[in-house]
Coordinates of C-alpha atoms and ligand atoms in Angstrom, one line a residue:
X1 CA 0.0 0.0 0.0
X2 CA 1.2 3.7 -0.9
X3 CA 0.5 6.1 1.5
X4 CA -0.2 8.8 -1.8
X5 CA -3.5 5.9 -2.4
X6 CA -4.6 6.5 1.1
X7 CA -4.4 10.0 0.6
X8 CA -6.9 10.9 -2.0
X9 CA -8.7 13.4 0.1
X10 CA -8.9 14.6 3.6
X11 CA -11.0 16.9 5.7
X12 CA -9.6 20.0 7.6
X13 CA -11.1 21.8 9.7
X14 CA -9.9 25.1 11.1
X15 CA -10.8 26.5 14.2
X16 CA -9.5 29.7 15.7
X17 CA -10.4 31.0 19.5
X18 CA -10.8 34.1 18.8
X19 CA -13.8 35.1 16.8
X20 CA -14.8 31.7 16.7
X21 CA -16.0 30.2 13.8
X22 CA -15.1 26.5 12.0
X23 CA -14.3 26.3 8.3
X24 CA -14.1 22.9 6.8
X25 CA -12.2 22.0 3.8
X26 CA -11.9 19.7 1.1
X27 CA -8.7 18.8 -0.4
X28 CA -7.7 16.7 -3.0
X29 CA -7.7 14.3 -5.3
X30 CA -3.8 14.3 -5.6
X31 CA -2.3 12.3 -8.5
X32 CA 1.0 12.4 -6.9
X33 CA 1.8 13.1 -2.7
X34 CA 2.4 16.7 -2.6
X35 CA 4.4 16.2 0.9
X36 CA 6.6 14.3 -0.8
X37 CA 7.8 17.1 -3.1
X38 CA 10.8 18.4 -1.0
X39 CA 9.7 21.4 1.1
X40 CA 12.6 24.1 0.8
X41 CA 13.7 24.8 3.8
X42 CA 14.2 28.6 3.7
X43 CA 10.5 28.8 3.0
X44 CA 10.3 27.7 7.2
X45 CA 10.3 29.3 10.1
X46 CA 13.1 28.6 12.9
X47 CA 11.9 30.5 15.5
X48 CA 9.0 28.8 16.6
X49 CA 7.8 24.9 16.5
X50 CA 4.3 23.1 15.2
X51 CA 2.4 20.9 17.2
X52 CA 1.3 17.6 16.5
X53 CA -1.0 16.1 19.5
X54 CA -2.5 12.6 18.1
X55 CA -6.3 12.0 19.5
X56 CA -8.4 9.1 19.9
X57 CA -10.5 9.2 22.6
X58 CA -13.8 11.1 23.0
X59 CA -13.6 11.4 26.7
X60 CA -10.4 12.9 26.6
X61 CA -11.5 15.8 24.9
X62 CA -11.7 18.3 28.0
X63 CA -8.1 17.4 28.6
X64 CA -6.9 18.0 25.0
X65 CA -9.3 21.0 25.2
X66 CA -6.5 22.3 28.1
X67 CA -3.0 21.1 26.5
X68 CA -4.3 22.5 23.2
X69 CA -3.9 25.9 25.0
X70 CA -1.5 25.4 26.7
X71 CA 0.8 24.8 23.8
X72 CA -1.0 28.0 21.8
X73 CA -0.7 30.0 24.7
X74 CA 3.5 29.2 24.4
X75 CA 5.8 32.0 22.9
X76 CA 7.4 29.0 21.2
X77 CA 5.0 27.6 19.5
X78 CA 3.2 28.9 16.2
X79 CA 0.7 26.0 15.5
X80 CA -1.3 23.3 17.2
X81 CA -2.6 20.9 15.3
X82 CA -4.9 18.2 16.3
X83 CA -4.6 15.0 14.5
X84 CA -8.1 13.1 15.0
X85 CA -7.4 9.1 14.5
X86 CA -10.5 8.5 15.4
X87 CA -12.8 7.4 12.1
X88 CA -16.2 6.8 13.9
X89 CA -16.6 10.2 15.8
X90 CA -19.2 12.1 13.8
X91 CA -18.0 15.5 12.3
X92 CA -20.8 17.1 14.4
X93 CA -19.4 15.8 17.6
X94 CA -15.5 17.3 15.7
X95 CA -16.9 20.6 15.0
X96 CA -18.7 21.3 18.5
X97 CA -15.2 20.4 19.7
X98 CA -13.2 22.8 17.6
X99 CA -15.6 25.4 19.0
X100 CA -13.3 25.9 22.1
X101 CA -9.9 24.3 21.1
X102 CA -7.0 26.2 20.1
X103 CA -6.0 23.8 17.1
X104 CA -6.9 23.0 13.9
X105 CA -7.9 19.9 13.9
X106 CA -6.6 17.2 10.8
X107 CA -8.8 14.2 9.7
X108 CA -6.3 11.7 8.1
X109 CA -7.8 9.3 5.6
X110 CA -7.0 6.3 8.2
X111 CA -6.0 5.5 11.6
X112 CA -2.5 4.4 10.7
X113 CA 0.0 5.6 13.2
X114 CA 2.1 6.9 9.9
X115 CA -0.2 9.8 9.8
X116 CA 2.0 11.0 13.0
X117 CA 4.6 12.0 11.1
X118 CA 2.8 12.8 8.0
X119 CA 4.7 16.3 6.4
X120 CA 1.1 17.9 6.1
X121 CA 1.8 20.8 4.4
X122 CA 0.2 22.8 7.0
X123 CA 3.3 22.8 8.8
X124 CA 5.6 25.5 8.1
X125 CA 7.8 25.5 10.8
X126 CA 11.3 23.8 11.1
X127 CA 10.8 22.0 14.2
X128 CA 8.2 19.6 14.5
X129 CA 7.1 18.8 18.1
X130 CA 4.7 15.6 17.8
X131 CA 2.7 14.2 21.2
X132 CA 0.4 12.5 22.9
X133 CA -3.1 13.3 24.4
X134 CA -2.0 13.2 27.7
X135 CA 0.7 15.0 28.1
X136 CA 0.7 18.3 29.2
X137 CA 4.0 20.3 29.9
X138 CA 4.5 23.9 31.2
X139 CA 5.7 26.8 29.5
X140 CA 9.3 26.3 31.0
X141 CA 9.8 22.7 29.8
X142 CA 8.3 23.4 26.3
X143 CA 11.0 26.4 25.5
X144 CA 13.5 24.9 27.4
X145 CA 13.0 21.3 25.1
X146 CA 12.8 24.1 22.3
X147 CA 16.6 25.4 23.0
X148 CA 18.4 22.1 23.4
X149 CA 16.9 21.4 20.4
X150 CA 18.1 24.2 18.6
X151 CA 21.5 23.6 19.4
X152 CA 21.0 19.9 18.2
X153 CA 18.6 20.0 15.3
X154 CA 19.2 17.1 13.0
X155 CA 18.3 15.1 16.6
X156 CA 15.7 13.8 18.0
X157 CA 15.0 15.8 21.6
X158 CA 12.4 14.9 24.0
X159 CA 11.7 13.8 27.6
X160 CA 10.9 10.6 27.2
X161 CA 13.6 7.7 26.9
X162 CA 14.0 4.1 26.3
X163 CA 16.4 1.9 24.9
X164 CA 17.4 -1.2 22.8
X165 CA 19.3 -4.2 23.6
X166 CA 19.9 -7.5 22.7
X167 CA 19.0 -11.1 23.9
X168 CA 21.6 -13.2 24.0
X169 CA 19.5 -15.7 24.6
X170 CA 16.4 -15.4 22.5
X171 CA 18.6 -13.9 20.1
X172 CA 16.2 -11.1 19.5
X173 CA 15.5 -7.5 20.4
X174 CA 14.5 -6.4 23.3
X175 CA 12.8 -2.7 24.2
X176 CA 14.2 -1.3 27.6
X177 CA 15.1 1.2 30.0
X178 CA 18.4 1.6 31.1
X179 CA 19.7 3.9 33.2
X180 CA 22.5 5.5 31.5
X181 CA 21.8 5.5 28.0
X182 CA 18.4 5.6 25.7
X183 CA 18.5 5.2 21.8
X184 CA 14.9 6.0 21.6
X185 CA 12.9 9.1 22.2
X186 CA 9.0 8.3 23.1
X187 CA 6.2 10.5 21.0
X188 CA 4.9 11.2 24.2
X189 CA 7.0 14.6 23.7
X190 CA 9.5 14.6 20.6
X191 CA 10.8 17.2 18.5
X192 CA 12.3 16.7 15.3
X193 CA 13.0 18.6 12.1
X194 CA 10.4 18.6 9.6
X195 CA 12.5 16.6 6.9
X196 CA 12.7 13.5 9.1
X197 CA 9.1 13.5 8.4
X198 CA 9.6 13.5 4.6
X199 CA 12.3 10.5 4.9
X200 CA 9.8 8.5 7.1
X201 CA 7.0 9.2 4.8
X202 CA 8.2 9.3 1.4
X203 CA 11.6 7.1 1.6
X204 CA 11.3 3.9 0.0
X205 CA 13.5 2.5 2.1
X206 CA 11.2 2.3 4.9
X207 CA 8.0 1.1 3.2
X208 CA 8.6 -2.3 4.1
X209 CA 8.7 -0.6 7.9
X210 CA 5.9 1.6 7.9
X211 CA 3.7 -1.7 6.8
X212 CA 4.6 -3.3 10.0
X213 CA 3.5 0.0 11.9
X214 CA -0.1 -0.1 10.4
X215 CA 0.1 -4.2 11.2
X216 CA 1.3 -3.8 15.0
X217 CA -0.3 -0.7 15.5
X218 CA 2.0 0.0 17.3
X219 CA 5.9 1.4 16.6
X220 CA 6.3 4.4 14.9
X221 CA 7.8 6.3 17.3
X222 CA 10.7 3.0 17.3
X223 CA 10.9 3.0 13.5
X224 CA 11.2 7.4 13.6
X225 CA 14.3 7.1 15.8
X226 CA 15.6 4.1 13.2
X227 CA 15.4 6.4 10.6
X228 CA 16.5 9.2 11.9
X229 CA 19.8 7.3 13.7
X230 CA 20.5 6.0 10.6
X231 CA 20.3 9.7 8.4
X232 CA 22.4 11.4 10.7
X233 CA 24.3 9.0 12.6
X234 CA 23.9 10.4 16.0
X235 CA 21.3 9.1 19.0
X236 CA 18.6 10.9 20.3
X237 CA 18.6 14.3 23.1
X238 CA 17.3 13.4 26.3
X239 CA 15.9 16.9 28.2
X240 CA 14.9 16.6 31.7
X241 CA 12.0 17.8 32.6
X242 CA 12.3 18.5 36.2
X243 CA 8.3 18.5 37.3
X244 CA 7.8 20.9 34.7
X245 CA 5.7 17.7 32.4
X246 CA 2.4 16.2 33.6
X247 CA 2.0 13.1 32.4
X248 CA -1.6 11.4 32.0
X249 CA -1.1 8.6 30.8
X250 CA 1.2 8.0 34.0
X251 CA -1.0 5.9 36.3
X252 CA 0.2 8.2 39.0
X253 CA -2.0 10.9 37.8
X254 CA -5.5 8.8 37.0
X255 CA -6.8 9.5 40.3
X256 CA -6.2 13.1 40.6
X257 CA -8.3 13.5 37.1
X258 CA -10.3 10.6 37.1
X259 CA -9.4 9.9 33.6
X260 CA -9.2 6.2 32.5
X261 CA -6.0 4.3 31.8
X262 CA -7.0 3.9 28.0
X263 CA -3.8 5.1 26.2
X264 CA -1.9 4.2 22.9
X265 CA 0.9 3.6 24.8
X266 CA 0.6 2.5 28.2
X267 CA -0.5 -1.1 28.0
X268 CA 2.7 -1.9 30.0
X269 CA 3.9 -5.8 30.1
X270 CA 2.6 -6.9 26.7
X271 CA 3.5 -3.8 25.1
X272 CA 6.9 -3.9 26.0
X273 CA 7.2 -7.7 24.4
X274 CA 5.6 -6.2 21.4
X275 CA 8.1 -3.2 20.9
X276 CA 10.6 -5.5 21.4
X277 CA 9.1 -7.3 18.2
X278 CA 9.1 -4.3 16.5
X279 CA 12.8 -3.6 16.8
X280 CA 13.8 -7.2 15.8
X281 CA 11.6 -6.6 12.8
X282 CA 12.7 -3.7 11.8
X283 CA 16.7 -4.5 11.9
X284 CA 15.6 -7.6 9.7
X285 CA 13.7 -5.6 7.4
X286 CA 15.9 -3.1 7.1
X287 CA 19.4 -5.5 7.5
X288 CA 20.9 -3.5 9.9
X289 CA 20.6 -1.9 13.0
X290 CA 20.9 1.9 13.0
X291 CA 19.8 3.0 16.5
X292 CA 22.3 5.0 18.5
X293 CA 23.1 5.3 22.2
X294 CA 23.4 8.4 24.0
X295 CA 24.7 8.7 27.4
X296 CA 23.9 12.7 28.3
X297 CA 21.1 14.4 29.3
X298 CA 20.0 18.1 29.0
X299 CA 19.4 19.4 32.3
X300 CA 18.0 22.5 33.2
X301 CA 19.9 25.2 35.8
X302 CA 20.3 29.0 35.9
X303 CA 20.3 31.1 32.9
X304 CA 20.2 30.2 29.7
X305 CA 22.8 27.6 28.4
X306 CA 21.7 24.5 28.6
X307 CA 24.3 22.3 30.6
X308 CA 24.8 18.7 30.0
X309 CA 25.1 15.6 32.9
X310 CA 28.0 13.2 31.3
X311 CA 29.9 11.1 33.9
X312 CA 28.0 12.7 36.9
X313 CA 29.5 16.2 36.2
X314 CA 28.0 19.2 34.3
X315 CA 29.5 20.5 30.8
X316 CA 27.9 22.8 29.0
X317 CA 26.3 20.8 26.1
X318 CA 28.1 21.7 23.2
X319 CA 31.6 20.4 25.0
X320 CA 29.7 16.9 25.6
X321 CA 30.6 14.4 23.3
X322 CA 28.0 11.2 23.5
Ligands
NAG1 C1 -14.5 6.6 18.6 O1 -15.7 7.1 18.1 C2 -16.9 6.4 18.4 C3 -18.0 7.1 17.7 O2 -18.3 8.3 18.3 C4 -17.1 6.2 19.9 O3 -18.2 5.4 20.1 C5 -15.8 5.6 20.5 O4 -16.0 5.6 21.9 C6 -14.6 6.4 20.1 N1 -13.5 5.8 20.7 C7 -12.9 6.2 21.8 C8 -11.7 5.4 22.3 O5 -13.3 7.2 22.3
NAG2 C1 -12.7 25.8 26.9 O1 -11.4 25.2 27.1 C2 -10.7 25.8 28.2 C3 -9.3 25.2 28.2 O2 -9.2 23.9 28.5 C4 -11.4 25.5 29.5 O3 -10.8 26.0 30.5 C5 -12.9 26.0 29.4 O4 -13.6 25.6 30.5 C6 -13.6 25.5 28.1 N1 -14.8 26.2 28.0 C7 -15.9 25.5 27.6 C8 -17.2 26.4 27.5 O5 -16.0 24.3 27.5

């Protein structure tokens, strides 16, 4: 399957806060994918990052309702975008929605987790910052995030890490957390630059990949840090995020909110076995096994400059070699 097949048309609706009205608009047929024409770069903004929050759930909608302004209401962010993965909710229910959410909300043509790091044209901004419904960080941590990433932009930054290893043993892949390195930044909070989006969408290398992403369900964020590893051969940017992150989908938080435990990603022991999967799939697919380790992390402190943890001390980063 070509993603350019799926993509014959999509709806997009448009909702600003302030008047507030809803526009919705047809698009297409394309012949060809028009986001896989390069995007020229000096035709993007650097100053300021795009949104991506991926929703599913109806009765998460007050809470995206409150990230989705928290992100507008941030100096470093130009545009939220909503992408709605949810095929059954009725437009009506969509558009009462978009009545009080600072986003525009995006309708892909399926639920395939591709459409996460779809280059919708929409995005005009560098840096891509692509996360979950349930995860709401403060004004600090989102500029902060923004800054190490500025000084690392081919990277993947975020604040969520895991890592690879391998099984002797079962002579397979496993997906881990280790304690002093990661290889693989969650979409829970990621930024990237908008032409890893292009490579993960339009490369032929990876169609073989992204079909096992629509299969599991499951992955994508494994198979963006494969493909970003291997096009500029350098791990991921851990940030801390010192408090300054509320995390939903963290069963910590369910009974302060009440929400339910219903998230793409926190199905815990069986989704672990499955990422693992995923991984030894991938490096078979793909023949090799491109994912990086990094050691550092970005941790916040006074001023400005970002200063980096390596070997229990504090460099600033640019001195830290991972
Ligand atoms: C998806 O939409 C349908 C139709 O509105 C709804 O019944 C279902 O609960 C939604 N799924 C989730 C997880 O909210
Ligand atoms: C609109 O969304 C904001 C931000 O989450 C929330 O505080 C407010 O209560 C909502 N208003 C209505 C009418 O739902």
């Amino acid at each position: 399957m070509t993603l350019g097949n799926s993509l014959l048309s999509f709806t997009v609706i448009i909702s600003l806060t302030v008047p507030i009205f809803v526009i919705s608009v047809r698009v297409g047929p394309y012949s060809i994918d028009p986001a896989c024409e390069k995007y020229d770069p000096r035709n993007l903004r650097s100053d300021q990052m795009t949104v991506i929050i991926n929703g599913y759930s109806e009765h998460r909608i007050p809470l995206i309702q409150s990230i989705a302004a928290a992100y507008s209401a941030s100096p470093s962010i130009a545009t939220v975008i909503l992408l709605w993965c949810n095929n059954s909710t009725p437009p009506q229910t969509l558009s009462s929605f978009a009545q009080n959410l600072s986003a525009t909300i995006l309708r892909p043509p399926s639920s395939s987790l591709n459409h996460r790091f779809y280059p919708w044209e929409i995005i005009k901004t560098r840096a891509v910052l692509i996360s979950d419904d349930d995860i709401e960080p403060n004004q600090k941590s989102i500029s902060f995030a923004f800054t190490a990433w500025k000084s690392n932009p081919d990277r993947i930054t975020g604040f969520f890490a895991r890592s690879h290893a391998y099984d002797v043993q079962s002579k397979s892949w496993i997906y881990t957390m280790e304690k002093e390195k990661y290889s693989i930044i969650l979409t829970k909070f990621m930024i990237l630059d908008r032409t890893h989006l292009e490579t993960y969408t339009c490369d032929q290398r990876y169609s073989q990949t992204r079909h096992i992403v629509e299969e599991m369900n499951n992955c994508e964020d494994i198979l963006m840090n494969f493909v970003v590893a291997e096009n500029v051969n350098k791990g991921p940017l851990l940030v801390e995020a010192k408090g300054g992150v509320r995390d939903y989908g963290d069963a910590r938080n369910d009974d302060e909110l009440g929400l339910s435990k219903v998230g793409l990603s926190s199905r815990r022991g069986e989704h672990r076995k499955r990422r693992g999967e995923c991984i030894t799939e991938f490096h078979r697919l793909l023949g090799r096994m491109p994912l990086k380790y990094s050691y550092g992390m970005v941790v916040d402190s006074v001023g400005e400059q970002g200063l980096c943890e390596k070997g229990g001390k504090l460099v600033p980063c640019d001195q830290q070699i991972f």
